Amino acid sequence: MRFEKAISKYQPTIGIEVHVELDTLTKIFCPAKIDFDAEPNLAISPVSLGLPGALPVVNEKVIEYACKIGLALNAKIAEKCIFARKNYFYPDLTKNFQTSQSDEPIVYDGNIEVSLSNGKTYKIGIERAHMEEDAGKNTHVGGASGRIQGAKYSLVDYNRAGVPLVEIVSRPFSYEGEIMPQLAAAYVRSLRDIFKALGVSKAQMEKGNVRADINVSLSPIDSHECGVITTGFEKLGTRTETKNVNSFRSITNAVRFEIERQADILEAGEEVLQETRHWHENTASTSSGRPKSDSDDYRYFPEPNLVPIILTKEYVENLRANLPELPAKKNARLKLEWNLADKEFNDILNANALSLIEQTVLAGCSPDSARKWWMGELSRIAKEKNTDLEDLPITATQIAQIQKKIEDKQITDKIARQVLTAVLAGEGEVDSIIDKQGLATVSDDNALEDAIKEAIERNPDVAQKLSSGNMAPIGVLIGTVMKITRGQADAGKVRQMIMAKFKS
Ligand code: MN
């Protein structure tokens, strides 16, 4: 069923769980270094291998970072919280349990506001955030697309085991159907921006530092209250959970796909299965994972090897007082400084271009020019390549350099695009590309004189008119000079030189 029809009949409700990998030097329960470039199974310790008798100790930095996240989410910080064992068997989990938190998480009851391009702001409730360890990584070899099905053998790497995570669980939310796919992505983007601002994570989506599990359900229109949902869960439809979606584009597409798919099932009078689903970027669709009941029995119990964490008011208030400027506030400031209308600013947010433009400005570019590059030419190229702006192989500094070259009249607008293409193609740095390919503006008067002479020879009729004082066709000569200099002449200067020539 088409999306528009689906949302005219059904109200989507979404809940999102986000895992963020914390950027600490060492793991959550042991002094093993976090090193994603290390050879497999070298960034480990007895604790991250779960060897018998190895005892965990909590990394203080993890507690600090979790608190900062909680404060930025306008949430409450628990005076006391404990770790718990979440029991399940999986080869990348040596202990057969994950050390996590259950009914006593460190952070609970928060909310953030998320703005969309329609100019509206939506409140998303935060139910809780807890600390936990990441598992190791299984690599299945010999099967199709890295899945275990059909694999000849599997390899396990424990370097990631014990990397600290904070899991943020939203409350379910229900707003206008047409904005739900965007809102889901905008919420995760807001969290990502907060992690970055706090400096608690590298927060690179494409590297999997931030991973989102997206729960989607449909219910008949008007069957329950909309907004942040805190009661009346029984009126919600059966949900599916699409796991580990890690780009904003994929989040939008996965939500759209699930809404259309579930609407088809409900229209046919059938029931949506409660299950996890996998997102496939190549086919822009989800496929069935494993069935999931509401009360998967993980037999949680308090971790006996870790003492409860007691946080004093003083500790928390000290962190609160030293929080950096958060994205919501920063956005308001930049919008004012850059003198932009709501729509222009929201377009930037939606294009995920804010920090790119900000960095370009910090690298010396004017806000106007920085915005033009990222929202114009670069957005067009990103769209063509079907990639996110920030994944384009070009930096804010390089854009600022190119813009400066234009302003210093070292290259023309047209050549700037050529330089941009070369940088994107990995041909080197801005300066070396201009040097090597001889793209610098021809400002040498002799060279320009030669080009103008040649242009006159090619257009005797035009030269005739200019001589008789009719300057109307001057553009033809300028155009010819540009052609002769392969676009590298400063058109303004060429005009002046031609004018001077024919005036006398
Ligand atoms: Mn988790």
Short mmCIF file of C-alpha atoms and ligand atoms in Angstrom, two decimals:
data_model
loop_
_atom_site.label_atom_id
_atom_site.label_comp_id
_atom_site.label_asym_id
_atom_site.label_seq_id
_atom_site.Cartn_x
_atom_site.Cartn_y
_atom_site.Cartn_z
CA MET A 1 0.00 0.00 0.00
CA ARG A 2 1.30 3.45 -0.78
CA PHE A 3 2.52 5.44 2.22
CA GLU A 4 -0.09 8.22 1.84
CA LYS A 5 -2.93 5.71 1.83
CA ALA A 6 -1.46 3.76 4.76
CA ILE A 7 -1.30 6.82 7.02
CA SER A 8 -4.80 7.91 6.01
CA LYS A 9 -6.11 4.67 7.55
CA TYR A 10 -3.61 3.88 10.29
CA GLN A 11 -1.82 5.83 13.02
CA PRO A 12 1.86 4.85 13.34
CA THR A 13 3.46 4.70 16.79
CA ILE A 14 7.24 4.55 17.11
CA GLY A 15 9.61 3.72 19.94
CA ILE A 16 13.37 3.85 19.48
CA GLU A 17 16.25 2.27 21.34
CA VAL A 18 19.61 3.85 20.63
CA HIS A 19 22.93 2.30 21.60
CA VAL A 20 25.84 4.72 21.73
CA GLU A 21 29.44 3.55 22.04
CA LEU A 22 31.29 5.68 24.58
CA ASP A 23 34.66 7.11 23.62
CA THR A 24 36.63 6.06 26.69
CA LEU A 25 40.26 4.93 26.65
CA THR A 26 39.54 1.61 28.34
CA LYS A 27 36.64 -0.81 28.59
CA ILE A 28 33.72 -0.56 30.98
CA PHE A 29 34.83 -3.21 33.50
CA CYS A 30 38.57 -3.70 32.93
CA PRO A 31 41.70 -1.76 31.94
CA ALA A 32 41.90 -3.32 28.43
CA LYS A 33 42.40 -0.58 25.84
CA ILE A 34 39.65 0.11 23.33
CA ASP A 35 41.31 -0.29 19.95
CA PHE A 36 39.23 -1.02 16.85
CA ASP A 37 42.35 -1.21 14.69
CA ALA A 38 43.99 -3.91 16.78
CA GLU A 39 44.45 -7.43 15.42
CA PRO A 40 41.53 -9.66 16.47
CA ASN A 41 41.61 -10.71 20.12
CA LEU A 42 44.53 -8.49 21.15
CA ALA A 43 42.54 -5.66 22.82
CA ILE A 44 41.30 -7.92 25.59
CA SER A 45 41.78 -8.89 29.23
CA PRO A 46 40.69 -11.77 31.47
CA VAL A 47 37.56 -9.74 32.30
CA SER A 48 36.54 -9.05 28.70
CA LEU A 49 37.16 -12.73 27.94
CA GLY A 50 35.00 -13.69 30.92
CA LEU A 51 37.64 -16.02 32.36
CA PRO A 52 36.62 -17.76 35.59
CA GLY A 53 37.51 -15.71 38.66
CA ALA A 54 38.13 -12.48 36.73
CA LEU A 55 36.44 -9.64 38.58
CA PRO A 56 34.98 -6.47 37.03
CA VAL A 57 35.57 -2.93 38.27
CA VAL A 58 33.48 -0.06 36.88
CA ASN A 59 35.26 2.55 34.76
CA GLU A 60 34.46 5.88 36.43
CA LYS A 61 34.46 7.69 33.08
CA VAL A 62 31.50 5.58 31.95
CA ILE A 63 29.44 6.77 34.91
CA GLU A 64 30.38 10.37 34.20
CA TYR A 65 29.44 10.07 30.52
CA ALA A 66 26.13 8.32 31.27
CA CYS A 67 25.25 11.11 33.73
CA LYS A 68 26.12 13.78 31.18
CA ILE A 69 23.88 12.10 28.62
CA GLY A 70 21.07 11.95 31.19
CA LEU A 71 21.43 15.62 32.07
CA ALA A 72 21.42 16.61 28.39
CA LEU A 73 18.20 14.60 27.96
CA ASN A 74 16.54 16.60 30.75
CA ALA A 75 16.29 13.36 32.70
CA LYS A 76 16.60 12.37 36.32
CA ILE A 77 19.83 10.82 37.56
CA ALA A 78 19.34 7.97 40.02
CA GLU A 79 20.90 8.54 43.41
CA LYS A 80 21.57 4.83 43.52
CA CYS A 81 21.72 2.32 40.69
CA ILE A 82 23.02 -1.19 40.22
CA PHE A 83 24.30 -3.44 37.45
CA ALA A 84 22.42 -6.59 36.55
CA ARG A 85 23.12 -9.75 34.61
CA LYS A 86 21.09 -10.20 31.45
CA ASN A 87 21.37 -13.90 30.75
CA TYR A 88 21.48 -15.32 27.28
CA PHE A 89 23.76 -17.54 25.26
CA TYR A 90 25.65 -16.28 22.26
CA PRO A 91 29.19 -17.14 21.14
CA ASP A 92 30.36 -13.51 21.27
CA LEU A 93 29.28 -13.28 24.91
CA THR A 94 31.76 -15.44 26.81
CA LYS A 95 30.11 -15.16 30.22
CA ASN A 96 26.68 -16.15 28.86
CA PHE A 97 25.34 -12.97 30.35
CA GLN A 98 25.67 -9.31 29.47
CA THR A 99 26.44 -6.96 32.34
CA SER A 100 23.75 -4.32 31.95
CA GLN A 101 21.18 -2.53 34.08
CA SER A 102 17.59 -3.61 34.59
CA ASP A 103 14.96 -1.98 36.84
CA GLU A 104 17.43 0.45 38.38
CA PRO A 105 18.99 2.37 35.47
CA ILE A 106 21.26 5.35 36.04
CA VAL A 107 19.01 7.70 34.00
CA TYR A 108 15.21 7.86 33.82
CA ASP A 109 12.29 10.07 32.87
CA GLY A 110 13.60 12.68 30.44
CA ASN A 111 12.58 14.27 27.18
CA ILE A 112 13.93 16.24 24.26
CA GLU A 113 12.34 18.45 21.63
CA VAL A 114 12.97 17.72 18.00
CA SER A 115 12.37 20.28 15.22
CA LEU A 116 11.33 19.32 11.71
CA SER A 117 11.38 21.16 8.39
CA ASN A 118 7.66 21.89 8.72
CA GLY A 119 8.72 24.38 11.41
CA LYS A 120 7.07 22.36 14.19
CA THR A 121 8.72 20.99 17.30
CA TYR A 122 7.87 17.55 18.68
CA LYS A 123 8.44 16.27 22.19
CA ILE A 124 9.98 12.81 22.52
CA GLY A 125 9.89 11.21 25.95
CA ILE A 126 12.91 9.34 27.29
CA GLU A 127 11.92 6.41 29.46
CA ARG A 128 15.41 5.50 30.61
CA ALA A 129 19.08 5.22 29.75
CA HIS A 130 21.36 2.56 31.12
CA MET A 131 25.00 1.49 30.97
CA GLU A 132 26.05 -1.86 29.59
CA GLU A 133 28.90 -3.68 27.88
CA ASP A 134 29.08 -4.41 24.18
CA ALA A 135 29.54 -8.02 23.05
CA GLY A 136 32.33 -9.32 20.83
CA LYS A 137 31.92 -9.72 17.11
CA ASN A 138 31.12 -12.85 15.12
CA THR A 139 32.26 -13.12 11.53
CA HIS A 140 30.58 -15.84 9.50
CA VAL A 141 32.69 -17.02 6.60
CA GLY A 142 31.59 -18.73 3.41
CA GLY A 143 27.85 -17.99 3.46
CA ALA A 144 25.92 -15.37 1.54
CA SER A 145 26.11 -11.73 2.72
CA GLY A 146 27.92 -12.56 5.94
CA ARG A 147 24.98 -14.38 7.51
CA ILE A 148 25.42 -17.50 9.59
CA GLN A 149 23.11 -19.45 7.27
CA GLY A 150 25.26 -21.43 4.86
CA ALA A 151 28.53 -20.30 6.47
CA LYS A 152 31.41 -22.80 6.54
CA TYR A 153 32.79 -21.53 9.83
CA SER A 154 32.62 -18.55 12.17
CA LEU A 155 35.31 -16.42 13.80
CA VAL A 156 34.92 -14.61 17.10
CA ASP A 157 36.77 -11.41 17.96
CA TYR A 158 36.52 -10.19 21.56
CA ASN A 159 38.14 -6.79 21.02
CA ARG A 160 34.69 -5.18 21.19
CA ALA A 161 33.62 -7.20 24.24
CA GLY A 162 33.36 -4.80 27.17
CA VAL A 163 33.30 -1.59 25.13
CA PRO A 164 30.99 0.70 27.12
CA LEU A 165 27.54 1.45 25.75
CA VAL A 166 24.71 3.62 26.91
CA GLU A 167 21.30 2.48 25.71
CA ILE A 168 18.64 5.17 25.49
CA VAL A 169 15.05 3.99 25.40
CA SER A 170 12.41 6.44 24.17
CA ARG A 171 8.78 6.33 25.19
CA PRO A 172 6.45 5.43 22.33
CA PHE A 173 5.35 8.48 20.37
CA SER A 174 2.55 9.09 17.88
CA TYR A 175 2.28 12.24 15.79
CA GLU A 176 0.93 13.08 12.31
CA GLY A 177 1.54 10.00 10.15
CA GLU A 178 3.25 11.88 7.33
CA ILE A 179 6.07 13.18 9.53
CA MET A 180 6.77 9.98 11.48
CA PRO A 181 9.56 8.63 9.22
CA GLN A 182 11.38 11.99 9.31
CA LEU A 183 10.73 12.44 13.01
CA ALA A 184 12.30 9.05 13.81
CA ALA A 185 15.45 10.06 11.92
CA ALA A 186 15.45 13.58 13.38
CA TYR A 187 15.23 12.17 16.91
CA VAL A 188 18.26 9.93 16.39
CA ARG A 189 20.07 12.86 14.76
CA SER A 190 19.31 15.01 17.81
CA LEU A 191 20.76 12.32 20.07
CA ARG A 192 23.82 12.01 17.83
CA ASP A 193 24.33 15.78 17.99
CA ILE A 194 24.03 15.70 21.78
CA PHE A 195 26.63 12.89 22.05
CA LYS A 196 28.98 14.90 19.86
CA ALA A 197 28.43 18.13 21.78
CA LEU A 198 29.07 16.32 25.08
CA GLY A 199 32.19 14.66 23.68
CA VAL A 200 31.12 11.28 25.08
CA SER A 201 31.28 9.39 21.79
CA LYS A 202 32.81 9.71 18.33
CA ALA A 203 29.14 9.33 17.33
CA GLN A 204 29.86 8.31 13.76
CA MET A 205 26.75 6.60 12.46
CA GLU A 206 28.54 4.89 9.57
CA LYS A 207 31.08 3.35 11.95
CA GLY A 208 28.28 1.94 14.10
CA ASN A 209 29.09 4.19 17.11
CA VAL A 210 25.37 5.00 17.18
CA ARG A 211 22.90 2.23 16.33
CA ALA A 212 19.12 2.49 16.38
CA ASP A 213 16.50 -0.20 16.87
CA ILE A 214 13.19 1.10 15.56
CA ASN A 215 9.86 -0.20 16.90
CA VAL A 216 6.90 0.52 14.66
CA SER A 217 3.23 -0.37 15.11
CA LEU A 218 0.00 0.71 13.45
CA SER A 219 -3.41 1.20 14.99
CA PRO A 220 -6.66 2.45 13.46
CA ILE A 221 -6.77 6.26 13.20
CA ASP A 222 -8.23 7.95 16.31
CA SER A 223 -8.02 4.78 18.41
CA HIS A 224 -5.73 6.33 21.02
CA GLU A 225 -4.21 9.57 22.25
CA CYS A 226 -1.31 10.96 20.27
CA GLY A 227 1.88 12.60 21.50
CA VAL A 228 4.22 10.95 24.00
CA ILE A 229 2.39 7.79 25.06
CA THR A 230 2.56 6.89 28.74
CA THR A 231 -0.67 4.93 29.17
CA GLY A 232 -3.11 2.95 27.04
CA PHE A 233 -0.43 0.70 25.52
CA GLU A 234 -3.11 -1.99 24.98
CA LYS A 235 -4.64 0.21 22.31
CA LEU A 236 -1.44 0.18 20.27
CA GLY A 237 -1.00 -2.32 17.46
CA THR A 238 1.52 -5.17 17.42
CA ARG A 239 5.01 -3.82 16.87
CA THR A 240 8.04 -4.94 14.98
CA GLU A 241 11.59 -3.98 15.89
CA THR A 242 13.96 -3.24 13.02
CA LYS A 243 17.47 -3.74 14.41
CA ASN A 244 20.69 -1.79 14.00
CA VAL A 245 19.71 0.82 11.48
CA ASN A 246 22.67 3.15 11.26
CA SER A 247 22.06 6.01 8.88
CA PHE A 248 19.44 8.75 9.00
CA ARG A 249 18.33 7.96 5.47
CA SER A 250 17.89 4.29 6.38
CA ILE A 251 15.86 5.17 9.47
CA THR A 252 13.44 7.25 7.38
CA ASN A 253 13.18 4.54 4.75
CA ALA A 254 12.85 1.67 7.23
CA VAL A 255 9.96 3.43 9.02
CA ARG A 256 8.21 4.15 5.71
CA PHE A 257 8.68 0.58 4.61
CA GLU A 258 7.33 -0.88 7.86
CA ILE A 259 4.29 1.41 7.79
CA GLU A 260 3.45 0.32 4.24
CA ARG A 261 4.15 -3.36 4.94
CA GLN A 262 2.09 -3.50 8.13
CA ALA A 263 -0.78 -1.60 6.50
CA ASP A 264 -0.90 -4.25 3.76
CA ILE A 265 -1.11 -7.01 6.38
CA LEU A 266 -3.87 -5.26 8.34
CA GLU A 267 -5.80 -4.46 5.16
CA ALA A 268 -5.76 -8.15 4.26
CA GLY A 269 -7.31 -8.89 7.67
CA GLU A 270 -4.17 -10.63 8.90
CA GLU A 271 -2.06 -10.07 11.99
CA VAL A 272 1.32 -8.38 12.25
CA LEU A 273 3.86 -10.74 13.84
CA GLN A 274 5.75 -9.41 16.82
CA GLU A 275 9.33 -9.94 15.72
CA THR A 276 12.69 -8.35 15.08
CA ARG A 277 13.43 -7.41 11.49
CA HIS A 278 16.58 -6.71 9.48
CA TRP A 279 16.98 -3.60 7.32
CA HIS A 280 18.48 -4.09 3.86
CA GLU A 281 19.99 -0.98 2.38
CA ASN A 282 20.29 -2.42 -1.15
CA THR A 283 16.62 -3.36 -1.51
CA ALA A 284 15.30 -0.64 0.87
CA SER A 285 13.23 -3.24 2.68
CA THR A 286 13.09 -5.18 5.94
CA SER A 287 12.99 -8.94 6.33
CA SER A 288 11.91 -11.19 9.15
CA GLY A 289 14.40 -11.80 11.99
CA ARG A 290 13.40 -13.70 15.10
CA PRO A 291 10.09 -13.74 16.96
CA LYS A 292 10.20 -11.53 20.05
CA SER A 293 7.78 -11.64 22.92
CA ASP A 294 7.17 -8.76 25.32
CA SER A 295 8.82 -10.59 28.15
CA ASP A 296 11.83 -12.33 26.69
CA ASP A 297 13.04 -14.04 29.82
CA TYR A 298 16.58 -12.87 30.43
CA ARG A 299 16.46 -13.88 34.11
CA TYR A 300 17.88 -10.54 35.20
CA PHE A 301 19.44 -10.52 38.63
CA PRO A 302 21.76 -8.08 40.43
CA GLU A 303 25.42 -8.47 39.49
CA PRO A 304 27.02 -9.69 42.72
CA ASN A 305 30.56 -8.67 41.73
CA LEU A 306 29.81 -4.96 41.40
CA VAL A 307 28.84 -2.63 44.23
CA PRO A 308 25.85 -0.27 43.82
CA ILE A 309 26.69 3.13 42.39
CA ILE A 310 25.78 5.99 44.70
CA LEU A 311 25.91 9.46 43.17
CA THR A 312 25.98 12.49 45.42
CA LYS A 313 24.01 15.60 44.57
CA GLU A 314 27.25 17.50 44.51
CA TYR A 315 28.73 15.18 41.88
CA VAL A 316 25.68 15.48 39.62
CA GLU A 317 25.30 19.25 40.06
CA ASN A 318 28.97 19.74 39.28
CA LEU A 319 28.52 17.87 35.99
CA ARG A 320 25.37 19.85 35.22
CA ALA A 321 27.14 23.16 35.80
CA ASN A 322 29.91 22.18 33.41
CA LEU A 323 27.83 20.87 30.50
CA PRO A 324 28.90 22.37 27.15
CA GLU A 325 26.52 24.36 24.97
CA LEU A 326 23.91 21.83 23.83
CA PRO A 327 22.64 21.55 20.25
CA ALA A 328 19.20 23.13 20.86
CA LYS A 329 20.80 26.26 22.26
CA LYS A 330 23.58 26.26 19.72
CA ASN A 331 21.08 25.96 16.86
CA ALA A 332 19.22 29.02 18.09
CA ARG A 333 22.50 30.93 18.31
CA LEU A 334 23.77 29.92 14.86
CA LYS A 335 20.42 30.68 13.24
CA LEU A 336 20.69 34.20 14.61
CA GLU A 337 24.38 34.63 13.78
CA TRP A 338 23.91 33.38 10.24
CA ASN A 339 20.78 35.46 9.84
CA LEU A 340 18.62 32.63 8.49
CA ALA A 341 14.86 32.11 8.28
CA ASP A 342 13.22 29.06 9.93
CA LYS A 343 12.90 27.26 6.64
CA GLU A 344 16.51 27.86 5.58
CA PHE A 345 17.81 26.71 8.94
CA ASN A 346 15.61 23.62 9.05
CA ASP A 347 16.71 22.70 5.53
CA ILE A 348 20.27 22.73 6.84
CA LEU A 349 19.32 20.52 9.80
CA ASN A 350 17.46 18.14 7.53
CA ALA A 351 20.35 17.91 5.12
CA ASN A 352 22.51 17.05 8.15
CA ALA A 353 24.73 19.94 7.11
CA LEU A 354 24.84 22.05 10.27
CA SER A 355 28.15 20.97 11.67
CA LEU A 356 29.71 20.85 8.19
CA ILE A 357 28.68 24.46 7.56
CA GLU A 358 29.76 25.46 11.06
CA GLN A 359 33.19 23.89 10.55
CA THR A 360 33.50 25.59 7.16
CA VAL A 361 32.72 28.93 8.78
CA LEU A 362 35.25 28.21 11.53
CA ALA A 363 37.77 27.50 8.77
CA GLY A 364 37.33 31.06 7.55
CA CYS A 365 34.44 30.94 5.09
CA SER A 366 31.48 33.34 5.29
CA PRO A 367 28.25 31.68 6.53
CA ASP A 368 26.56 32.54 3.24
CA SER A 369 29.20 30.94 1.05
CA ALA A 370 29.54 27.92 3.34
CA ARG A 371 25.79 27.37 3.15
CA LYS A 372 25.77 27.72 -0.64
CA TRP A 373 28.47 25.09 -1.07
CA TRP A 374 26.94 22.49 1.24
CA MET A 375 23.29 23.08 0.42
CA GLY A 376 23.89 23.58 -3.33
CA GLU A 377 26.63 21.84 -5.28
CA LEU A 378 27.61 19.35 -2.56
CA SER A 379 24.00 18.38 -1.75
CA ARG A 380 23.43 17.76 -5.45
CA ILE A 381 26.52 15.54 -5.65
CA ALA A 382 25.57 13.66 -2.47
CA LYS A 383 22.13 13.01 -3.89
CA GLU A 384 23.59 11.82 -7.17
CA LYS A 385 25.88 9.42 -5.31
CA ASN A 386 23.07 8.43 -2.96
CA THR A 387 25.19 9.18 0.09
CA ASP A 388 25.04 11.47 3.11
CA LEU A 389 26.73 14.87 2.89
CA GLU A 390 29.15 14.09 5.71
CA ASP A 391 30.29 10.96 3.92
CA LEU A 392 31.49 12.87 0.88
CA PRO A 393 35.30 12.61 0.74
CA ILE A 394 35.85 16.33 1.24
CA THR A 395 36.43 18.35 4.41
CA ALA A 396 35.07 21.67 5.64
CA THR A 397 38.62 23.05 5.52
CA GLN A 398 38.96 22.12 1.85
CA ILE A 399 35.68 23.90 1.03
CA ALA A 400 36.88 27.00 2.89
CA GLN A 401 40.14 26.84 0.92
CA ILE A 402 38.34 26.65 -2.42
CA GLN A 403 36.08 29.57 -1.48
CA LYS A 404 39.08 31.65 -0.44
CA LYS A 405 40.75 30.96 -3.80
CA ILE A 406 37.65 32.34 -5.54
CA GLU A 407 37.54 35.42 -3.36
CA ASP A 408 41.25 36.06 -3.89
CA LYS A 409 40.58 35.72 -7.64
CA GLN A 410 43.07 32.87 -7.86
CA ILE A 411 40.47 30.68 -9.53
CA THR A 412 37.14 31.38 -11.19
CA ASP A 413 33.75 30.05 -10.07
CA LYS A 414 33.72 27.61 -12.90
CA ILE A 415 37.20 26.28 -12.18
CA ALA A 416 36.27 26.01 -8.50
CA ARG A 417 33.75 23.34 -9.44
CA GLN A 418 36.46 21.51 -11.34
CA VAL A 419 38.74 21.65 -8.28
CA LEU A 420 35.88 20.38 -6.13
CA THR A 421 35.32 17.42 -8.43
CA ALA A 422 39.04 16.60 -8.34
CA VAL A 423 39.15 16.74 -4.51
CA LEU A 424 36.10 14.46 -4.36
CA ALA A 425 37.81 12.08 -6.78
CA GLY A 426 40.72 11.82 -4.34
CA GLU A 427 43.20 13.59 -6.61
CA GLY A 428 44.79 15.47 -3.73
CA GLU A 429 44.69 18.74 -1.83
CA VAL A 430 43.24 21.98 -3.22
CA ASP A 431 46.60 23.70 -3.79
CA SER A 432 48.29 20.75 -5.42
CA ILE A 433 45.31 20.14 -7.74
CA ILE A 434 45.35 23.77 -8.90
CA ASP A 435 49.14 23.61 -9.42
CA LYS A 436 49.32 20.22 -11.10
CA GLN A 437 46.40 20.79 -13.43
CA GLY A 438 47.40 24.41 -14.14
CA LEU A 439 43.98 25.74 -13.09
CA ALA A 440 45.04 29.08 -11.59
CA THR A 441 43.34 32.09 -13.07
CA VAL A 442 45.29 33.62 -15.94
CA SER A 443 45.98 37.06 -14.54
CA ASP A 444 49.21 37.61 -16.39
CA ASP A 445 48.44 40.65 -18.58
CA ASN A 446 50.55 39.41 -21.48
CA ALA A 447 48.75 36.07 -21.58
CA LEU A 448 45.38 37.86 -21.47
CA GLU A 449 46.47 40.31 -24.19
CA ASP A 450 47.39 37.35 -26.39
CA ALA A 451 44.04 35.71 -25.75
CA ILE A 452 42.15 38.93 -26.52
CA LYS A 453 44.13 39.36 -29.75
CA GLU A 454 43.23 35.87 -30.80
CA ALA A 455 39.56 36.43 -29.90
CA ILE A 456 39.51 39.55 -32.09
CA GLU A 457 41.03 37.64 -34.97
CA ARG A 458 38.34 34.99 -34.65
CA ASN A 459 35.54 37.58 -34.54
CA PRO A 460 36.41 40.36 -36.98
CA ASP A 461 32.76 41.47 -37.34
CA VAL A 462 32.40 41.91 -33.58
CA ALA A 463 35.69 43.82 -33.41
CA GLN A 464 34.36 46.05 -36.19
CA LYS A 465 31.25 46.96 -34.17
CA LEU A 466 33.27 47.62 -30.99
CA SER A 467 35.59 49.91 -32.94
CA SER A 468 32.62 51.94 -34.16
CA GLY A 469 31.56 52.48 -30.56
CA ASN A 470 28.82 49.83 -30.42
CA MET A 471 29.82 47.92 -27.27
CA ALA A 472 26.76 45.64 -27.25
CA PRO A 473 28.46 42.46 -28.57
CA ILE A 474 31.39 42.67 -26.10
CA GLY A 475 30.13 39.47 -24.47
CA VAL A 476 31.06 37.48 -27.59
CA LEU A 477 34.69 38.51 -27.23
CA ILE A 478 34.74 37.83 -23.50
CA GLY A 479 33.22 34.41 -24.14
CA THR A 480 35.85 33.61 -26.74
CA VAL A 481 38.65 34.67 -24.37
CA MET A 482 37.18 32.40 -21.68
CA LYS A 483 37.15 29.55 -24.18
CA ILE A 484 40.75 30.18 -25.21
CA THR A 485 41.85 30.28 -21.55
CA ARG A 486 39.71 27.23 -20.71
CA GLY A 487 37.66 29.28 -18.26
CA GLN A 488 40.70 30.41 -16.30
CA ALA A 489 40.52 34.12 -17.08
CA ASP A 490 38.95 36.61 -14.71
CA ALA A 491 35.98 37.70 -16.83
CA GLY A 492 35.77 41.11 -15.13
CA LYS A 493 39.38 41.85 -15.90
CA VAL A 494 39.00 40.68 -19.52
CA ARG A 495 36.02 43.04 -19.94
CA GLN A 496 38.06 45.96 -18.60
CA MET A 497 40.96 45.20 -20.92
CA ILE A 498 38.71 44.96 -23.99
CA MET A 499 36.89 48.17 -23.03
CA ALA A 500 40.24 49.94 -22.67
CA LYS A 501 41.40 48.65 -26.03
CA PHE A 502 38.39 49.91 -27.97
CA LYS A 503 37.83 53.17 -26.15
CA SER A 504 40.92 54.82 -27.51
MN MN B 1 21.13 -3.06 24.89
#
